[in-house]
Amino acid sequence: AQRVTQPEKLLSVFKGAPVELKCNYSYSGSPELFWYVQYSRQRLQLLLRHISRESIKGFTADLNKGETSFHLKKPFAQEEDSAMYYCAPSDTGRRALTFGSGTRLQVQP
Amino acid sequence: GAGVSQSPSNKVTEKGKDVELRCDPISGHTALYWYRQSLGQGLEFLIYFQGNSAPDKSGLPSDRFSAERTGGSVSTLTIQRTQQEDSAVYLCASSLLTGSSYNEQFFGPGTRLTVL
């Protein structure tokens, strides 16, 4: 069965500190991997996807197939990064997302 | 243009009543998804519509749940004989599927359902 693990429910850091939000997945086939973010009182939205190898708002995520991990990183956290972050592999067939339980990132001033 | 819209934004109902939740996807998006966000359960997939294909209902938790999508656009999620454990935020998302592997889903604001 497909499974996504985000081990940290809450991650609290100070502004300017590095951030790493962990994600491990157990999936059949070769899923597409995404990070979605939900800021306070806003909709869930796409942050980045592994196929594009892009950096969005200073965040990057590297897919490690050997470790089946897709950790989200940012070298210097900002207060506006405070939000709920979800790791989400997508089934390449139906393309529905399987969400992790989410990690709440709190960036303190 | 307008994003995904959902109505109502909040719904309070009594146990045993039926409810209907509506989703208006982004115009032209062929794929539509329903998810549920429960306290302590996270986000879970419910059902997926793609064009005229038969929907993928594999995520529906019981036969009290059903959904339809009329004319390839608006979708309605119906919950019959609601139970307290149905209380959750129900999210709708749509995407424009192409031959590429890119599949950004655009989410609506959700409907918060409370079953008393």
PDB file of N, CA and C in Angstrom, chain A residues 38 42-44, chain B residues 4-11 21-22 34-35 37 88-93 107-113:
ATOM      1  N   GLN A  38      -0.044  25.053   2.922  1.00  0.00           N
ATOM      2  CA  GLN A  38      -1.271  25.768   3.282  1.00  0.00           C
ATOM      3  C   GLN A  38      -0.923  26.840   4.297  1.00  0.00           C
ATOM      4  N   GLN A  42      -5.571  30.322   4.000  1.00  0.00           N
ATOM      5  CA  GLN A  42      -5.467  30.254   2.542  1.00  0.00           C
ATOM      6  C   GLN A  42      -5.702  28.820   2.086  1.00  0.00           C
ATOM      7  N   ARG A  43      -5.863  28.677   0.787  1.00  0.00           N
ATOM      8  CA  ARG A  43      -6.088  27.353   0.222  1.00  0.00           C
ATOM      9  C   ARG A  43      -4.795  26.551   0.156  1.00  0.00           C
ATOM     10  N   LEU A  44      -4.977  25.267   0.095  1.00  0.00           N
ATOM     11  CA  LEU A  44      -3.859  24.381  -0.155  1.00  0.00           C
ATOM     12  C   LEU A  44      -3.339  24.677  -1.564  1.00  0.00           C
TER      13      LEU A  44
ATOM     14  N   VAL B   4     -11.134  27.302  -8.133  1.00  0.00           N
ATOM     15  CA  VAL B   4     -12.107  26.286  -7.743  1.00  0.00           C
ATOM     16  C   VAL B   4     -12.983  26.874  -6.630  1.00  0.00           C
ATOM     17  N   SER B   5     -14.279  26.727  -6.785  1.00  0.00           N
ATOM     18  CA  SER B   5     -15.167  27.209  -5.732  1.00  0.00           C
ATOM     19  C   SER B   5     -15.968  26.041  -5.156  1.00  0.00           C
ATOM     20  N   GLN B   6     -16.314  26.182  -3.897  1.00  0.00           N
ATOM     21  CA  GLN B   6     -17.084  25.144  -3.213  1.00  0.00           C
ATOM     22  C   GLN B   6     -18.190  25.804  -2.402  1.00  0.00           C
ATOM     23  N   SER B   7     -19.293  25.079  -2.316  1.00  0.00           N
ATOM     24  CA  SER B   7     -20.395  25.584  -1.489  1.00  0.00           C
ATOM     25  C   SER B   7     -21.118  24.423  -0.828  1.00  0.00           C
ATOM     26  N   PRO B   8     -21.681  24.637   0.353  1.00  0.00           N
ATOM     27  CA  PRO B   8     -21.493  25.829   1.174  1.00  0.00           C
ATOM     28  C   PRO B   8     -20.096  25.852   1.789  1.00  0.00           C
ATOM     29  N   SER B   9     -19.736  26.941   2.399  1.00  0.00           N
ATOM     30  CA  SER B   9     -18.431  26.994   3.064  1.00  0.00           C
ATOM     31  C   SER B   9     -18.494  26.274   4.409  1.00  0.00           C
ATOM     32  N   ASN B  10     -19.661  26.325   5.018  1.00  0.00           N
ATOM     33  CA  ASN B  10     -19.885  25.626   6.292  1.00  0.00           C
ATOM     34  C   ASN B  10     -21.241  24.949   6.250  1.00  0.00           C
ATOM     35  N   LYS B  11     -21.294  23.756   6.825  1.00  0.00           N
ATOM     36  CA  LYS B  11     -22.562  23.038   6.888  1.00  0.00           C
ATOM     37  C   LYS B  11     -22.643  22.322   8.227  1.00  0.00           C
ATOM     38  N   LEU B  21     -22.606  18.466  -1.048  1.00  0.00           N
ATOM     39  CA  LEU B  21     -21.539  19.456  -1.142  1.00  0.00           C
ATOM     40  C   LEU B  21     -21.233  19.667  -2.618  1.00  0.00           C
ATOM     41  N   ARG B  22     -21.019  20.932  -2.966  1.00  0.00           N
ATOM     42  CA  ARG B  22     -20.860  21.256  -4.381  1.00  0.00           C
ATOM     43  C   ARG B  22     -19.453  21.764  -4.675  1.00  0.00           C
ATOM     44  N   TRP B  34     -11.985  14.806  -5.047  1.00  0.00           N
ATOM     45  CA  TRP B  34     -12.499  15.127  -3.719  1.00  0.00           C
ATOM     46  C   TRP B  34     -11.559  14.514  -2.682  1.00  0.00           C
ATOM     47  N   TYR B  35     -11.247  15.324  -1.681  1.00  0.00           N
ATOM     48  CA  TYR B  35     -10.439  14.876  -0.542  1.00  0.00           C
ATOM     49  C   TYR B  35     -11.177  15.248   0.734  1.00  0.00           C
ATOM     50  N   GLN B  37     -10.357  16.238   4.884  1.00  0.00           N
ATOM     51  CA  GLN B  37      -9.346  16.613   5.862  1.00  0.00           C
ATOM     52  C   GLN B  37      -9.972  16.524   7.238  1.00  0.00           C
ATOM     53  N   ALA B  88     -15.680  16.894   9.020  1.00  0.00           N
ATOM     54  CA  ALA B  88     -14.369  17.117   8.409  1.00  0.00           C
ATOM     55  C   ALA B  88     -14.475  18.324   7.474  1.00  0.00           C
ATOM     56  N   VAL B  89     -13.334  18.695   6.922  1.00  0.00           N
ATOM     57  CA  VAL B  89     -13.331  19.669   5.823  1.00  0.00           C
ATOM     58  C   VAL B  89     -13.202  18.875   4.530  1.00  0.00           C
ATOM     59  N   TYR B  90     -14.132  19.100   3.630  1.00  0.00           N
ATOM     60  CA  TYR B  90     -14.137  18.400   2.350  1.00  0.00           C
ATOM     61  C   TYR B  90     -13.573  19.334   1.284  1.00  0.00           C
ATOM     62  N   LEU B  91     -12.485  18.883   0.671  1.00  0.00           N
ATOM     63  CA  LEU B  91     -11.780  19.689  -0.312  1.00  0.00           C
ATOM     64  C   LEU B  91     -11.993  19.135  -1.711  1.00  0.00           C
ATOM     65  N   CYS B  92     -12.170  20.046  -2.631  1.00  0.00           N
ATOM     66  CA  CYS B  92     -12.268  19.695  -4.036  1.00  0.00           C
ATOM     67  C   CYS B  92     -11.054  20.276  -4.740  1.00  0.00           C
ATOM     68  N   ALA B  93     -10.557  19.578  -5.736  1.00  0.00           N
ATOM     69  CA  ALA B  93      -9.439  20.069  -6.529  1.00  0.00           C
ATOM     70  C   ALA B  93      -9.680  19.724  -7.988  1.00  0.00           C
ATOM     71  N   PHE B 107      -6.803  23.690  -5.559  1.00  0.00           N
ATOM     72  CA  PHE B 107      -7.769  23.358  -4.522  1.00  0.00           C
ATOM     73  C   PHE B 107      -8.772  24.475  -4.272  1.00  0.00           C
ATOM     74  N   GLY B 108      -9.958  24.048  -3.914  1.00  0.00           N
ATOM     75  CA  GLY B 108     -10.970  24.981  -3.458  1.00  0.00           C
ATOM     76  C   GLY B 108     -10.777  25.311  -1.989  1.00  0.00           C
ATOM     77  N   PRO B 109     -11.628  26.196  -1.463  1.00  0.00           N
ATOM     78  CA  PRO B 109     -11.483  26.608  -0.059  1.00  0.00           C
ATOM     79  C   PRO B 109     -12.022  25.581   0.927  1.00  0.00           C
ATOM     80  N   GLY B 110     -12.758  24.608   0.420  1.00  0.00           N
ATOM     81  CA  GLY B 110     -13.269  23.564   1.298  1.00  0.00           C
ATOM     82  C   GLY B 110     -14.653  23.853   1.856  1.00  0.00           C
ATOM     83  N   THR B 111     -15.333  22.793   2.234  1.00  0.00           N
ATOM     84  CA  THR B 111     -16.597  22.881   2.972  1.00  0.00           C
ATOM     85  C   THR B 111     -16.373  22.220   4.324  1.00  0.00           C
ATOM     86  N   ARG B 112     -16.617  22.986   5.377  1.00  0.00           N
ATOM     87  CA  ARG B 112     -16.480  22.418   6.725  1.00  0.00           C
ATOM     88  C   ARG B 112     -17.817  21.816   7.126  1.00  0.00           C
ATOM     89  N   LEU B 113     -17.828  20.499   7.290  1.00  0.00           N
ATOM     90  CA  LEU B 113     -19.051  19.788   7.671  1.00  0.00           C
ATOM     91  C   LEU B 113     -18.973  19.398   9.137  1.00  0.00           C
TER      92      LEU B 113
END
